[in-house]
PDB file of C-alpha atoms in Angstrom:
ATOM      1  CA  UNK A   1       5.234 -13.476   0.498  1.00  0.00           C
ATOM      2  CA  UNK A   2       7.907 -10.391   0.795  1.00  0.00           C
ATOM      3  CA  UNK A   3      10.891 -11.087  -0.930  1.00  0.00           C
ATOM      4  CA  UNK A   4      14.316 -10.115   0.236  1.00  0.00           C
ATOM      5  CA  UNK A   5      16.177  -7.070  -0.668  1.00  0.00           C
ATOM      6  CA  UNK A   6      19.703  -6.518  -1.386  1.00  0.00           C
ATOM      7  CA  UNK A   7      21.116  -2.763  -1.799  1.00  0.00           C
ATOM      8  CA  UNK A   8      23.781  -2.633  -4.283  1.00  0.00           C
ATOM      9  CA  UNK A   9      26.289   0.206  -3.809  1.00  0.00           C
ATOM     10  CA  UNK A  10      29.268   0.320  -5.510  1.00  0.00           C
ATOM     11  CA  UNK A  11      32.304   2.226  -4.244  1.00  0.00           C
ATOM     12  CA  UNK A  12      35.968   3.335  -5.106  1.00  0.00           C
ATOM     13  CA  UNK A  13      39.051   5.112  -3.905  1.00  0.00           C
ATOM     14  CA  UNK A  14      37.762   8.637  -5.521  1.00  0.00           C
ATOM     15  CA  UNK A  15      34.350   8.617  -3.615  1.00  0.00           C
ATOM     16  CA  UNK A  16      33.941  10.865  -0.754  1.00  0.00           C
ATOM     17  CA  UNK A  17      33.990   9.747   2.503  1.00  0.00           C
ATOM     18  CA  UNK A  18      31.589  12.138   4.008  1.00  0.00           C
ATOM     19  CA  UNK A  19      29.117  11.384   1.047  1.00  0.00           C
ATOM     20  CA  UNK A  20      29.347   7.420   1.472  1.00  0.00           C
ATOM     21  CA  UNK A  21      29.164   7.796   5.504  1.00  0.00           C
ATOM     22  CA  UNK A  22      25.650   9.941   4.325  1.00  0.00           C
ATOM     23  CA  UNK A  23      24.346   7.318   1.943  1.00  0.00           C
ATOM     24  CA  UNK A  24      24.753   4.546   3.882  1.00  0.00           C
ATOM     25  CA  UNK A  25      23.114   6.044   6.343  1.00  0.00           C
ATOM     26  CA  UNK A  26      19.949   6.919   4.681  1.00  0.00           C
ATOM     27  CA  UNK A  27      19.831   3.247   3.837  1.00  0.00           C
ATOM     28  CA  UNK A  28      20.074   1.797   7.269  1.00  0.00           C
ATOM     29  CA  UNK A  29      17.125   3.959   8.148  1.00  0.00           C
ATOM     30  CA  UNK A  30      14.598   2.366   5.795  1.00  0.00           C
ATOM     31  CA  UNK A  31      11.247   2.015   7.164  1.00  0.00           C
ATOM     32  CA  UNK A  32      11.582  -1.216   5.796  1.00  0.00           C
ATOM     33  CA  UNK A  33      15.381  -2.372   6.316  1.00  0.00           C
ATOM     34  CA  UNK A  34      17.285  -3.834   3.743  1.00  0.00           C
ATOM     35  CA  UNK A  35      18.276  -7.643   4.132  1.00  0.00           C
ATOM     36  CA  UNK A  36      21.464  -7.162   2.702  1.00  0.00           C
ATOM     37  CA  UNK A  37      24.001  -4.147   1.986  1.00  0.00           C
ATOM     38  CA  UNK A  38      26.135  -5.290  -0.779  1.00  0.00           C
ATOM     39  CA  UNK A  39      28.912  -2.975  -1.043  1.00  0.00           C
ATOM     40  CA  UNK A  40      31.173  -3.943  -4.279  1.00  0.00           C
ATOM     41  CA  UNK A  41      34.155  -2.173  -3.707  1.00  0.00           C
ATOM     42  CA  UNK A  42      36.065  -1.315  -7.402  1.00  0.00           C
ATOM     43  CA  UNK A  43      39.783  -1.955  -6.702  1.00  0.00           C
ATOM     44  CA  UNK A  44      41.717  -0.333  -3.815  1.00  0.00           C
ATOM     45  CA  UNK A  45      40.408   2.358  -1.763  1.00  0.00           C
ATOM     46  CA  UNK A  46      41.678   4.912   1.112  1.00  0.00           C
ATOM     47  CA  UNK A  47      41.858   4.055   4.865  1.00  0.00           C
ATOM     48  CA  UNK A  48      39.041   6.729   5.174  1.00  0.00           C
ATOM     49  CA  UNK A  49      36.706   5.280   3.301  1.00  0.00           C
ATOM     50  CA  UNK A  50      37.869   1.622   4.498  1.00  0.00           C
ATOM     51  CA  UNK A  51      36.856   2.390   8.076  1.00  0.00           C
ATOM     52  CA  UNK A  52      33.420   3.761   7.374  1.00  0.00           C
ATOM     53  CA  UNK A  53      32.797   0.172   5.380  1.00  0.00           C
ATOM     54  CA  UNK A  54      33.882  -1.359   8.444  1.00  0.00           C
ATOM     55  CA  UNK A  55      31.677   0.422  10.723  1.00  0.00           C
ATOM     56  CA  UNK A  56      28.828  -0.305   8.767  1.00  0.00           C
ATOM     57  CA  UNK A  57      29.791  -3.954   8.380  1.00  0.00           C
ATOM     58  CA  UNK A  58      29.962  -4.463  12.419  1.00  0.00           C
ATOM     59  CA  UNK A  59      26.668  -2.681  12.963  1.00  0.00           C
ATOM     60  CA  UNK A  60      24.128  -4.033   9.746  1.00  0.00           C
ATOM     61  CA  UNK A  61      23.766  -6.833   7.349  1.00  0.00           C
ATOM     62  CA  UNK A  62      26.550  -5.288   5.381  1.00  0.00           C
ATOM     63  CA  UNK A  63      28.298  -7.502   2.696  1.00  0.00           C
ATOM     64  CA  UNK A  64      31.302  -6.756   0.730  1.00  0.00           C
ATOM     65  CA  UNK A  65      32.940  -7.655  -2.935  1.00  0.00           C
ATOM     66  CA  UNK A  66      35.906  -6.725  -3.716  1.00  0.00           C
ATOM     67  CA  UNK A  67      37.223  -6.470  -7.048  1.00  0.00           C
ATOM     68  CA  UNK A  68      41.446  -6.384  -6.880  1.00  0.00           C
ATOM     69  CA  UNK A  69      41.377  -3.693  -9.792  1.00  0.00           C
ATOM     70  CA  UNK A  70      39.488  -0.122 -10.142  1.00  0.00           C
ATOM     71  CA  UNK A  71      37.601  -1.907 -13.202  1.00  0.00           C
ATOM     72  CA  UNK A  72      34.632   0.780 -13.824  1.00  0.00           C
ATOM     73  CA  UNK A  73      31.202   0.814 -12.779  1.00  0.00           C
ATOM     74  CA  UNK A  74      29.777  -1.429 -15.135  1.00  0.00           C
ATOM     75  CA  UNK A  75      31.883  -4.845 -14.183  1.00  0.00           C
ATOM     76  CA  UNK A  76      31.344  -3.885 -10.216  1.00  0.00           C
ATOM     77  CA  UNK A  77      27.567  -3.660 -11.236  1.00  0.00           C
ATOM     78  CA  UNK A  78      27.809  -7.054 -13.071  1.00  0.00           C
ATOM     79  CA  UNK A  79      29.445  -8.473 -10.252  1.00  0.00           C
ATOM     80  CA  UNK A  80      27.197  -7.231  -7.682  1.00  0.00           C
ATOM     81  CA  UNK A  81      24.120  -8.396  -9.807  1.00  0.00           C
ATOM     82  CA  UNK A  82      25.901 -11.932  -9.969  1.00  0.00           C
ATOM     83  CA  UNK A  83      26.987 -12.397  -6.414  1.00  0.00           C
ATOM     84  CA  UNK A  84      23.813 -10.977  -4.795  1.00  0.00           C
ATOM     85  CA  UNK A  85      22.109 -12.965  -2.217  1.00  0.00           C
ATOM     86  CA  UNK A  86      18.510 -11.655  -2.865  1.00  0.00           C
ATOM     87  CA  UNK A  87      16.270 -11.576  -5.951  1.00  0.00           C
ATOM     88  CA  UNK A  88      15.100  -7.638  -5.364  1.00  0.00           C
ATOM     89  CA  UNK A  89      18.020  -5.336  -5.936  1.00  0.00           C
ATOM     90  CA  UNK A  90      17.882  -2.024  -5.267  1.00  0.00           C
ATOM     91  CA  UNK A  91      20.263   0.649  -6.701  1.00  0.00           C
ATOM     92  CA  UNK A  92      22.488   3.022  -5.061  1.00  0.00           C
ATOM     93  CA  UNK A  93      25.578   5.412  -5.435  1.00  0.00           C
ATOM     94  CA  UNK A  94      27.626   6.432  -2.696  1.00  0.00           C
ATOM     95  CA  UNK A  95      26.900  10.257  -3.428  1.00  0.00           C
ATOM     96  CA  UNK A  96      23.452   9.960  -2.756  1.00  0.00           C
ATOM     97  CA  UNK A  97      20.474  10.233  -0.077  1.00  0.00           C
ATOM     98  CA  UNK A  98      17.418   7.491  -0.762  1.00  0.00           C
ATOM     99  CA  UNK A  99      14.271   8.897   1.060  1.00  0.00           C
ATOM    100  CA  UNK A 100      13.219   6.972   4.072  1.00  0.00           C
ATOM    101  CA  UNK A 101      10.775   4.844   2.629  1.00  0.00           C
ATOM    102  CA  UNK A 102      11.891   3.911  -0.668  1.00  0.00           C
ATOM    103  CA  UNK A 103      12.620   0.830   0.109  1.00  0.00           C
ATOM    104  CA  UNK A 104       9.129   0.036   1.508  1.00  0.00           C
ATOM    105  CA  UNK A 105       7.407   1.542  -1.656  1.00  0.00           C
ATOM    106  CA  UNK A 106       9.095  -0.130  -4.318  1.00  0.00           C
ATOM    107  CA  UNK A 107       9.813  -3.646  -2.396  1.00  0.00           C
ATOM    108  CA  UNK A 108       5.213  -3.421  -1.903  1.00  0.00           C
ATOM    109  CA  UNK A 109       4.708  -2.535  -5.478  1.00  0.00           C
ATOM    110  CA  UNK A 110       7.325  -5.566  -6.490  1.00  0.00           C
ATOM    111  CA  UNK A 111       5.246  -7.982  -4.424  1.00  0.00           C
ATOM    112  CA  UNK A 112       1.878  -6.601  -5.586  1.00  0.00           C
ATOM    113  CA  UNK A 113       2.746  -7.169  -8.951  1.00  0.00           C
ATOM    114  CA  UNK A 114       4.712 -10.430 -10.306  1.00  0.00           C
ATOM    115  CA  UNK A 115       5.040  -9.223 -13.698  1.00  0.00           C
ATOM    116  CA  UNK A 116       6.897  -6.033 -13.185  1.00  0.00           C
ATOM    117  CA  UNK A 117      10.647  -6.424 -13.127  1.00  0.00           C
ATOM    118  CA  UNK A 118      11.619  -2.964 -12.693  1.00  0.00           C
ATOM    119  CA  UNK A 119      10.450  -0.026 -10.384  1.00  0.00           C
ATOM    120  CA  UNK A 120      11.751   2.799 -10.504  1.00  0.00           C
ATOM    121  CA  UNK A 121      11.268   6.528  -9.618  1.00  0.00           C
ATOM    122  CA  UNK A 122      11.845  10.150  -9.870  1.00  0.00           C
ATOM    123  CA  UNK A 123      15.055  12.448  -8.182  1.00  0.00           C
ATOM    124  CA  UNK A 124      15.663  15.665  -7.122  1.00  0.00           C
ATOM    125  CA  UNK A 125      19.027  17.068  -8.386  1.00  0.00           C
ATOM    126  CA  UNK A 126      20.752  18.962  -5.209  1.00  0.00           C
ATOM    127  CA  UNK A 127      23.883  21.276  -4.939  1.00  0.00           C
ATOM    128  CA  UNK A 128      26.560  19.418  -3.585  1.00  0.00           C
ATOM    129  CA  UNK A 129      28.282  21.961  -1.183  1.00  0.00           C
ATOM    130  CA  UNK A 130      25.002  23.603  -0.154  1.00  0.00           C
ATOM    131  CA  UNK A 131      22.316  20.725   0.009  1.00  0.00           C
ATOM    132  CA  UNK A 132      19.590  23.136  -1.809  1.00  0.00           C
ATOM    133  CA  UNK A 133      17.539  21.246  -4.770  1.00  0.00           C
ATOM    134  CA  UNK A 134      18.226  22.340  -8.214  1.00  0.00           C
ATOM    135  CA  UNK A 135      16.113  20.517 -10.056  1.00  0.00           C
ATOM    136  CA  UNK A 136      13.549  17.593  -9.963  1.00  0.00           C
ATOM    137  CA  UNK A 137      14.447  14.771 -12.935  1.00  0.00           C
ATOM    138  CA  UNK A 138      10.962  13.499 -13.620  1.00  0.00           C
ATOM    139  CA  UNK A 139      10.690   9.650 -15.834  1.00  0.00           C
ATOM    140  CA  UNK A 140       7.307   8.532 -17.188  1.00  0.00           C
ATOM    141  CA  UNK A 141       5.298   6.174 -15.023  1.00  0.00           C
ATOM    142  CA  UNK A 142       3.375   3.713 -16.779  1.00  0.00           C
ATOM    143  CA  UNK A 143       5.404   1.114 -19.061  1.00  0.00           C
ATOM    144  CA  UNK A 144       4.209   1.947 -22.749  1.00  0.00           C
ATOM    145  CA  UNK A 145       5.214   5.404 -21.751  1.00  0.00           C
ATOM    146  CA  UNK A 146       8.345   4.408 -20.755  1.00  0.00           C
ATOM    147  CA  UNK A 147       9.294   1.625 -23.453  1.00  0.00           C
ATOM    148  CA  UNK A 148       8.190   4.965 -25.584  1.00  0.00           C
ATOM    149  CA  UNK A 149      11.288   6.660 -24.200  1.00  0.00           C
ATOM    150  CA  UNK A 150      13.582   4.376 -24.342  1.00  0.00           C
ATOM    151  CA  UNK A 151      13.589   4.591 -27.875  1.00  0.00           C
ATOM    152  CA  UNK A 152      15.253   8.200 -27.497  1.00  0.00           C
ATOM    153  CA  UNK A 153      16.996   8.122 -24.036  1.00  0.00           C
ATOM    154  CA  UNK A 154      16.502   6.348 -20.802  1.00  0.00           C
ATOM    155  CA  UNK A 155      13.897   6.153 -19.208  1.00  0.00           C
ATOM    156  CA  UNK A 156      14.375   5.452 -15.778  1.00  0.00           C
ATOM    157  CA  UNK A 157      16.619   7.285 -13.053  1.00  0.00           C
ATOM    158  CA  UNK A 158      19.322   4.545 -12.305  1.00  0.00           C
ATOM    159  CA  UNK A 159      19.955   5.526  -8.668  1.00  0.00           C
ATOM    160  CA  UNK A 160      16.371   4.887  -8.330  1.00  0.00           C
ATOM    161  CA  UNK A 161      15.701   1.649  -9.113  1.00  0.00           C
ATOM    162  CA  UNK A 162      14.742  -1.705  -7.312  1.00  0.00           C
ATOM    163  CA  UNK A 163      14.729  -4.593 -10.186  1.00  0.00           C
ATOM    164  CA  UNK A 164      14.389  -8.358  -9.598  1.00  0.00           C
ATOM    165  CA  UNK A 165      17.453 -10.109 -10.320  1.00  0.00           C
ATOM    166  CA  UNK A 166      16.499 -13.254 -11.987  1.00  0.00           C
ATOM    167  CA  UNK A 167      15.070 -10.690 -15.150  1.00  0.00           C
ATOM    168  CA  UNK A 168      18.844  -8.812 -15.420  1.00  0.00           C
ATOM    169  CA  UNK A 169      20.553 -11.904 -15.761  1.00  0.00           C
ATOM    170  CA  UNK A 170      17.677 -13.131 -18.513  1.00  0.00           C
ATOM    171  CA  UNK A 171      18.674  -9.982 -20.332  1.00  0.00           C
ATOM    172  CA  UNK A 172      22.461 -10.656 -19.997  1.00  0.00           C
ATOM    173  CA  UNK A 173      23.445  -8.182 -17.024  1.00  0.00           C
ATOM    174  CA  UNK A 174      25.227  -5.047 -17.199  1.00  0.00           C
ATOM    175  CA  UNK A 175      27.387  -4.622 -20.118  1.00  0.00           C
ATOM    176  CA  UNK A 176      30.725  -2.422 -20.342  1.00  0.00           C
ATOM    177  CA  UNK A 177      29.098   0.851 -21.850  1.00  0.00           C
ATOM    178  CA  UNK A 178      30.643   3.779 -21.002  1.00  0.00           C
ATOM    179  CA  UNK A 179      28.609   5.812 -19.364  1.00  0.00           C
ATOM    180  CA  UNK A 180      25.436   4.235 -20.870  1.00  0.00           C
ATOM    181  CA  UNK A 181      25.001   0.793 -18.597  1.00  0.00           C
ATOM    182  CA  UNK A 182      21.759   1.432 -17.382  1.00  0.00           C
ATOM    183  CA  UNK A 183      20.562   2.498 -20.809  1.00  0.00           C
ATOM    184  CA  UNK A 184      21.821  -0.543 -22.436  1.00  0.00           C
ATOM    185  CA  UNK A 185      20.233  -2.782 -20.297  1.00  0.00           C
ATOM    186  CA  UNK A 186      16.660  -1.006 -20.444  1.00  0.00           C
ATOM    187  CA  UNK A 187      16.745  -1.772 -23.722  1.00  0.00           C
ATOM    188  CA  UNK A 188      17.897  -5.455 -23.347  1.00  0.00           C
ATOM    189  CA  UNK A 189      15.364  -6.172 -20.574  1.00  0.00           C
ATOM    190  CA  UNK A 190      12.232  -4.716 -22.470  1.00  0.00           C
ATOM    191  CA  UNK A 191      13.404  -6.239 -25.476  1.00  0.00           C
ATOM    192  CA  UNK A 192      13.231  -9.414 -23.456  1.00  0.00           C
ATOM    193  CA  UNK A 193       9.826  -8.748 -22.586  1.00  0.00           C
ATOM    194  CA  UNK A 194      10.378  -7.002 -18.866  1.00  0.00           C
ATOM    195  CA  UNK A 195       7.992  -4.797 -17.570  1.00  0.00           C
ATOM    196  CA  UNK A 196       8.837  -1.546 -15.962  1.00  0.00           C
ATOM    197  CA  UNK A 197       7.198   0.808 -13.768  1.00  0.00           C
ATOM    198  CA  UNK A 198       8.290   4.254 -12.185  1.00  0.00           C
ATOM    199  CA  UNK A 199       6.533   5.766  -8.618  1.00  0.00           C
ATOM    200  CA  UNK A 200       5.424   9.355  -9.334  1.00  0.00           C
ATOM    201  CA  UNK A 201       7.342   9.495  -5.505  1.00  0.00           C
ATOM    202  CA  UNK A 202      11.207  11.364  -5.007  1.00  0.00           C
ATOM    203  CA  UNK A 203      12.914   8.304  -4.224  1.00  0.00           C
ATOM    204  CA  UNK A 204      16.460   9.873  -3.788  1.00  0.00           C
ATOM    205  CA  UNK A 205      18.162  12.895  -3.613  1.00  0.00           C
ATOM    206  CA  UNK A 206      21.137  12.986  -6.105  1.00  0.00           C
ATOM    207  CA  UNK A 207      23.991  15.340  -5.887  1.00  0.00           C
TER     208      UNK A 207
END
């Protein structure tokens, strides 16, 4: 049986409208679509960026939070995570591009294998203004590889990842870390006896 997927993507009044237009987009094009777009929308944002939301909303399976406050990306993931109506939840930023199939791949590999809770995969770094890749940001695969890392640093590429819900909120959900809530909940979810996984596939292209 395929379970459902929900794309989390947080946004807030600083994001780019251009860029959000752009990663929406290269969600709604999924070789295998998305049964929810949960857009958690961190306190107030510009007409601009209201309108694209909108669009979106009257066109796809869009859903979206909104928190009154700019609170930080941690409590809009927590929220998302919480109010999410699917168990597979796959993470996005409103700066970048997920390749067409992404979804497809990791949504397969989640339904192949019931004890993996998180799949992730590897990036390509690109230059904002001029599109051109910089760098690739390459994550071990297998999980005693990456349970390995995450002794040191993380070990997954957040914007990556598709993780099953019901195993984040086992682990406690996303924390307020600054600038480390991915990390911290790694740790938390392997320490809870998660299992992880990353494609050796580019998954998204990060600016």
């Amino acid at each position: 049986m395929c379970e459902k997927v929900t794309v989390l993507l947080p946004i807030y009044g600083g994001d780019n409208p251009e860029d959000l237009d752009e990663a929406l987009n290269s969600v709604v094009q999924q070789t295998r679509q998305p049964d929810e777009i949960l857009i958690v929308q961190d306190g107030p944002v510009p007409e601009s960026i209201a309108t694209i939301v909108e669009r979106y909303r009257r066109e796809y399976p869009v859903t979206r939070h909104v928190l009154d406050t700019n609170q930080g990306l941690p409590t809009a993931l927590r929220e998302g995570i919480r109010v999410a109506s699917n168990d597979y939840i796959a993470r996005m930023d409103s700066d970048d591009l997920s390749t067409s199939d992404r979804i497809r791949k990791q949504a397969n590999t989640l339904d192949r294998n019931p004890s993996l809770d998180v799949v992730g995969g590897q990036l390509l770094e690109v230059d904002p203004e001029t599109k051109e890749i910089q760098s690739r940001r390459e994550v071990p695969t297998d999980h005693r590889e990456i349970e390995r890392m995450a002794k040191h640093r993380s070990p997954m590429n957040h914007g990556t990842v598709m993780m099953r819900r019901d195993a984040v909120l086992a682990a406690g959900n996303y924390r307020r870390v600054r600038r480390m809530e991915d990390y911290d909940l790694w740790v938390r979810m392997i320490m809870n006896g998660s299992k992880f996984k990353n494609l050796p596939d580019v998954l998204l292209h990060a600016r």
